[in-house]
Amino acid sequence: MIINGFRKGTSERNNKSFNKLYKSDDEWVKKSAETFAQIGLNGTGSWSTDALIQKYNASSAKHKLSYSINLRFMAAYGKKRGGTYQLPGNIGFPNQTIFVFDKEFQTFCDSVAKAEISNLKNDPNLFGYFSDNELPFGVKNLEGYLTLNNPNDPGRLAAEKWLKEKAVSIESITDKERNEFAGFVAEKYFKTVSEAIRKADPNHLYLGSRLHGGAKFVPEIMKAAGKFCDVVSINYYGVWTPVAEHMSNWGKWANKPFIITEFYTKAMDSGLANTTGAGYTVHTQKDRGMAYQDFCLALLESKNCVGWHYFKYQDNDPTAKGVDPSNIDSNKGIVNNDYKFYDDLVDGMKQLNRQVYSLIQYFDKYFGSTE
């Protein structure tokens, strides 16, 4: 039970409201942590203010915050290499093919991990690491690599070699080859980044790359993730209630537990237009609380899910500049742009969060295994 995006807003309105409510950043973290504890939130996820959280945890505070760091290996490497661009919610790559076959990528990951996390290996409040967010793993990868403009691109050469070894011509590619190659790309990626993380920090969990879209429904991709991740992270949109078959398949394919690292609803009583983002739209904050309960109850009933991260701490502010195109005008937060908590939403979250263990026992006793 984690909140994503625990960080200060960047708009003029955000800054004015923050300065009225809090004397310092440290006070904001302390008061927020106390409220999170009341709600039943255990810590923070991706896109959070990790340095302030570490400082807070080092104090004598009663309510420590767990946290997870997103290292953004491929996104950072792509920015350095060139060719990436911003998409709504994630980073785009040429033909939506990641640079995992570049010889330099492994060295890059090793250097980033050594510099950024080697000093965190003994932190008891650190839950684990994400290596990236929503990479374009999928069934279009094979043709994507094969049609890269540069005939000497390492990705194109790797795809051509793979196809040749399979004795399959470009004209005769089937979904079988597409799925297998997607798994091949994913395995190369997860092996590289997991080794870099474990060299620098062998003590914390590797949580994967926050699989999204169609990637989480390709068995070969899930198998590759499970081979190298301790827990497979999944951003789960497009359903009102988590589908039992999906959750069962993820456990079988990956042979590892999964964690939901993004989901949310947005309400029209917030005064925001709610035209951006992947979450469903409902009428009121009370409806958001009920949606939260419905979603999480299904996760608790599953035998494979070990937790969830709610997206996110604060609403979008339409006046903010330079934000991700998916975060422009929507009621995604548990607080508004003036740092006020949505009471009806929070009440719904609290009601479920503080009963998770008894609910799990209930599901185990009366419904048994869902596998």
XYZ file of C-alpha atoms in Angstrom:
371
model
C 0.000 0.000 0.000
C 2.193 2.701 -1.420
C 1.658 6.166 -2.918
C 3.425 7.110 -6.151
C 4.729 10.552 -7.020
C 5.228 11.885 -3.499
C 6.890 15.144 -4.469
C 6.139 18.843 -4.456
C 4.104 20.351 -7.270
C 5.888 22.712 -9.642
C 3.208 25.246 -10.531
C 2.873 28.750 -9.084
C -0.323 27.682 -7.328
C 1.437 24.647 -5.853
C 4.268 26.784 -4.517
C 1.979 29.385 -2.940
C -0.167 26.757 -1.244
C 2.849 24.825 -0.012
C 4.382 27.917 1.585
C 1.121 28.702 3.394
C 0.854 25.226 4.878
C 4.427 24.221 5.620
C 7.432 25.948 7.128
C 9.891 23.669 5.318
C 10.261 20.616 3.141
C 11.105 18.592 6.220
C 7.844 19.579 7.921
C 5.900 18.602 4.803
C 7.463 15.129 4.731
C 6.913 14.624 8.470
C 3.254 15.659 8.434
C 2.589 13.692 5.260
C 4.186 10.565 6.743
C 1.970 10.873 9.807
C -1.142 11.157 7.627
C -0.030 8.242 5.444
C 0.278 6.098 8.567
C -3.314 6.959 9.520
C -4.526 6.089 6.013
C -2.611 2.810 6.022
C -0.052 3.767 3.383
C 3.345 2.241 4.090
C 5.565 4.414 1.941
C 6.319 5.914 -1.431
C 6.918 4.606 -4.939
C 8.306 5.892 -8.214
C 8.660 9.601 -8.980
C 9.020 10.529 -5.299
C 11.385 12.881 -3.488
C 13.764 10.142 -2.373
C 16.463 12.396 -0.898
C 13.991 14.080 1.469
C 12.533 10.713 2.429
C 16.000 9.380 3.257
C 16.669 12.445 5.394
C 13.353 12.042 7.188
C 13.980 8.344 7.855
C 17.374 9.183 9.349
C 15.672 11.387 11.967
C 13.927 10.177 15.113
C 10.581 10.136 13.330
C 8.077 7.529 14.507
C 6.520 6.758 11.132
C 9.328 5.803 8.777
C 8.560 5.694 5.043
C 9.556 2.788 2.876
C 10.615 3.891 -0.602
C 11.589 2.453 -3.972
C 13.934 4.047 -6.480
C 13.433 4.095 -10.245
C 16.886 4.005 -11.827
C 15.624 4.644 -15.402
C 18.573 2.804 -16.948
C 17.267 2.599 -20.503
C 15.655 6.035 -20.473
C 18.875 7.640 -19.263
C 21.018 5.680 -21.688
C 18.676 6.597 -24.534
C 18.898 10.277 -23.665
C 22.676 10.034 -23.751
C 22.719 7.989 -26.978
C 20.071 10.058 -28.720
C 16.878 9.102 -30.515
C 14.393 8.978 -27.643
C 11.367 11.248 -27.317
C 8.524 11.931 -24.893
C 5.279 10.007 -25.208
C 2.257 10.326 -22.907
C 3.284 8.372 -19.828
C 6.616 7.017 -21.019
C 9.653 7.414 -23.279
C 9.557 6.602 -26.988
C 12.344 4.855 -28.912
C 13.104 4.471 -32.643
C 10.511 2.007 -34.009
C 9.732 1.431 -30.307
C 12.878 -0.680 -29.954
C 15.102 -0.263 -26.916
C 18.907 -0.074 -27.159
C 19.533 -3.245 -25.184
C 21.871 -4.728 -27.813
C 24.326 -1.825 -27.641
C 27.596 -3.058 -26.150
C 27.806 0.158 -24.130
C 24.507 -0.411 -22.334
C 25.842 -2.913 -19.814
C 28.774 -0.676 -18.880
C 26.386 2.246 -18.543
C 24.124 0.304 -16.163
C 27.070 -0.814 -14.043
C 28.339 2.747 -13.684
C 24.912 4.186 -12.838
C 24.206 1.492 -10.253
C 27.595 1.904 -8.622
C 27.216 5.677 -8.420
C 23.579 5.828 -7.302
C 22.812 2.824 -5.109
C 25.961 1.205 -3.729
C 25.673 3.415 -0.635
C 22.055 2.299 -0.032
C 22.610 -1.424 0.385
C 22.201 -1.293 4.172
C 19.160 1.011 4.265
C 16.360 -0.879 6.086
C 13.686 1.493 4.726
C 14.520 0.899 1.067
C 12.113 -1.636 -0.432
C 13.725 -2.093 -3.832
C 14.534 -0.817 -7.290
C 12.725 -0.343 -10.569
C 15.045 -0.362 -13.555
C 12.764 1.662 -15.875
C 9.146 2.562 -16.575
C 6.871 1.114 -19.281
C 9.440 0.038 -21.863
C 8.032 -0.970 -25.272
C 8.383 -4.736 -24.976
C 5.929 -6.444 -27.292
C 5.042 -8.420 -30.373
C 6.064 -5.589 -32.719
C 9.679 -5.683 -31.558
C 10.949 -8.106 -34.209
C 9.786 -6.108 -37.227
C 10.706 -2.935 -35.378
C 14.351 -3.907 -35.107
C 14.442 -5.361 -38.620
C 13.244 -2.065 -40.136
C 15.575 0.312 -38.288
C 17.076 2.759 -40.774
C 20.695 2.062 -39.913
C 21.709 -1.359 -41.330
C 24.531 -1.500 -38.795
C 22.400 -0.705 -35.743
C 23.209 -3.318 -33.056
C 19.505 -4.009 -32.570
C 18.883 -4.620 -36.251
C 21.925 -6.874 -36.491
C 20.776 -8.839 -33.447
C 17.296 -9.328 -34.928
C 18.703 -10.436 -38.283
C 21.039 -12.907 -36.579
C 18.218 -14.267 -34.400
C 15.956 -14.767 -37.420
C 18.722 -16.451 -39.406
C 19.419 -18.878 -36.566
C 15.715 -19.737 -36.526
C 15.877 -20.356 -40.287
C 12.886 -18.074 -40.780
C 12.618 -15.537 -43.598
C 11.223 -12.048 -43.043
C 8.250 -12.916 -45.234
C 7.328 -15.977 -43.157
C 7.416 -14.435 -39.662
C 4.473 -15.575 -37.518
C 3.177 -14.624 -34.091
C 5.230 -17.487 -32.674
C 8.455 -15.762 -33.741
C 7.151 -12.367 -32.640
C 6.402 -13.625 -29.130
C 9.685 -15.510 -28.853
C 11.720 -12.521 -29.987
C 9.885 -10.229 -27.558
C 10.938 -12.619 -24.808
C 14.489 -12.616 -26.171
C 14.644 -8.805 -25.966
C 13.116 -8.793 -22.486
C 15.512 -11.440 -21.198
C 18.522 -9.531 -22.521
C 17.276 -6.397 -20.779
C 16.311 -7.939 -17.436
C 19.561 -9.911 -17.217
C 21.674 -6.822 -17.873
C 19.955 -4.478 -15.428
C 19.474 -7.048 -12.660
C 23.173 -7.912 -12.709
C 24.083 -4.225 -12.457
C 21.739 -3.714 -9.513
C 22.928 -6.789 -7.631
C 26.585 -5.899 -8.078
C 25.943 -2.556 -6.404
C 23.320 -3.701 -3.879
C 22.722 -7.409 -3.204
C 20.388 -6.746 -0.259
C 17.249 -5.209 -1.763
C 14.586 -6.372 -4.180
C 14.698 -5.898 -7.928
C 11.139 -4.990 -8.894
C 11.350 -4.970 -12.697
C 10.433 -2.280 -15.199
C 6.722 -1.666 -14.582
C 5.309 -3.652 -17.497
C 2.303 -2.099 -19.202
C -0.019 -2.420 -22.172
C 0.219 -5.643 -24.140
C 3.606 -6.623 -22.705
C 2.063 -8.099 -19.564
C -0.044 -10.464 -21.662
C 2.872 -12.027 -23.584
C 3.962 -15.193 -21.714
C 7.516 -15.002 -23.036
C 7.976 -11.467 -21.674
C 6.572 -12.406 -18.280
C 8.788 -15.490 -18.150
C 11.850 -13.366 -18.887
C 10.885 -10.877 -16.183
C 10.327 -13.627 -13.639
C 13.698 -15.164 -14.387
C 15.551 -12.079 -13.144
C 13.116 -10.052 -10.990
C 12.317 -10.745 -7.348
C 8.848 -9.261 -7.878
C 7.362 -8.396 -11.278
C 5.908 -4.867 -11.397
C 2.829 -4.214 -13.538
C 0.994 -0.980 -14.382
C -2.606 -2.130 -14.727
C -5.196 -0.042 -16.560
C -8.182 -0.805 -18.770
C -10.161 -2.859 -16.236
C -12.485 -1.764 -13.453
C -11.781 -4.890 -11.406
C -8.540 -6.883 -11.783
C -9.241 -9.984 -13.861
C -8.621 -13.263 -12.037
C -7.342 -14.943 -15.207
C -4.800 -12.170 -15.770
C -3.457 -12.430 -12.241
C -3.327 -16.210 -12.354
C -1.446 -16.126 -15.658
C 1.106 -13.640 -14.366
C 1.933 -15.946 -11.487
C 2.196 -19.009 -13.731
C 4.185 -17.347 -16.497
C 6.652 -15.454 -14.318
C 6.780 -17.979 -11.469
C 7.180 -14.950 -9.217
C 4.789 -12.711 -7.285
C 3.641 -9.471 -8.883
C 2.989 -5.976 -7.582
C 0.636 -3.458 -9.189
C 2.623 -0.236 -9.542
C 0.022 2.051 -11.132
C -3.768 2.356 -11.064
C -6.198 5.153 -10.238
C -9.558 6.750 -10.938
C -10.347 10.458 -11.301
C -13.537 12.282 -10.281
C -15.477 15.105 -11.874
C -16.217 16.847 -8.560
C -12.543 17.921 -8.400
C -13.073 20.782 -10.846
C -10.494 19.351 -13.261
C -11.287 18.457 -16.862
C -9.912 14.895 -16.593
C -9.070 14.592 -20.280
C -5.615 13.055 -19.810
C -4.392 9.803 -18.308
C -5.395 6.164 -18.477
C -7.591 5.858 -15.370
C -11.372 5.651 -15.414
C -13.482 8.741 -14.627
C -16.153 8.655 -11.904
C -18.531 11.232 -10.425
C -17.253 11.884 -6.898
C -14.383 11.362 -4.465
C -16.553 8.852 -2.628
C -16.793 6.912 -5.884
C -13.002 6.995 -6.101
C -12.797 5.476 -2.629
C -15.216 2.717 -3.614
C -13.280 2.068 -6.821
C -10.083 1.766 -4.788
C -11.707 -0.797 -2.524
C -13.085 -2.812 -5.424
C -9.731 -2.902 -7.205
C -7.707 -3.801 -4.120
C -10.109 -6.462 -2.874
C -9.507 -8.402 -6.086
C -5.751 -8.053 -5.601
C -6.050 -9.355 -2.037
C -8.067 -12.329 -3.241
C -5.315 -13.209 -5.685
C -2.612 -15.538 -4.406
C 0.083 -13.872 -6.505
C -0.150 -10.164 -5.657
C 2.084 -8.809 -2.871
C 1.008 -5.161 -2.916
C 0.066 -2.082 -4.871
C 1.192 1.469 -5.613
C -1.542 4.067 -6.143
C -0.948 6.763 -8.753
C -0.511 9.354 -7.315
C 0.098 11.871 -4.482
C -1.078 15.163 -6.073
C -3.491 16.201 -8.810
C -2.294 17.527 -12.137
C -2.222 21.315 -12.346
C -3.219 22.545 -15.832
C -1.044 25.626 -15.327
C 2.151 23.640 -14.695
C 4.764 23.848 -17.451
C 6.864 21.119 -19.012
C 4.908 18.161 -17.642
C 4.333 14.732 -19.185
C 1.448 14.884 -21.718
C -0.491 12.319 -19.677
C -0.380 14.523 -16.565
C -2.011 17.763 -17.656
C -5.474 18.206 -16.171
C -6.609 15.196 -14.174
C -7.731 14.379 -10.640
C -5.235 11.611 -9.942
C -4.066 12.733 -6.513
C -5.034 11.951 -2.981
C -4.348 15.668 -2.405
C -5.438 18.584 -4.596
C -3.230 21.357 -5.918
C -3.497 23.154 -2.560
C -2.216 20.092 -0.679
C -5.625 19.329 0.816
C -6.489 15.637 1.155
C -9.679 14.368 -0.492
C -11.462 13.154 2.650
C -13.966 10.813 0.985
C -11.266 9.129 -1.086
C -8.921 8.841 1.876
C -11.683 7.397 4.076
C -12.303 4.672 1.510
C -8.607 3.876 1.269
C -8.192 3.813 5.039
C -11.150 1.494 5.539
C -9.571 -1.160 3.327
C -5.879 -0.577 4.067
C -6.263 -1.087 7.798
C -7.972 -4.444 7.270
C -5.768 -6.061 4.637
C -4.537 -8.941 6.771
C -7.962 -9.910 8.065
C -9.294 -9.683 4.510
C -6.547 -11.976 3.244
C -7.368 -14.479 5.988
C -11.038 -14.277 5.030
C -10.336 -14.951 1.353
C -7.989 -17.814 2.220
C -10.508 -19.422 4.548
C -13.672 -19.119 2.522
C -12.507 -19.035 -1.083
C -9.269 -20.995 -1.002
C -6.856 -20.837 -3.905
C -7.720 -18.860 -7.024
C -5.049 -20.653 -9.082
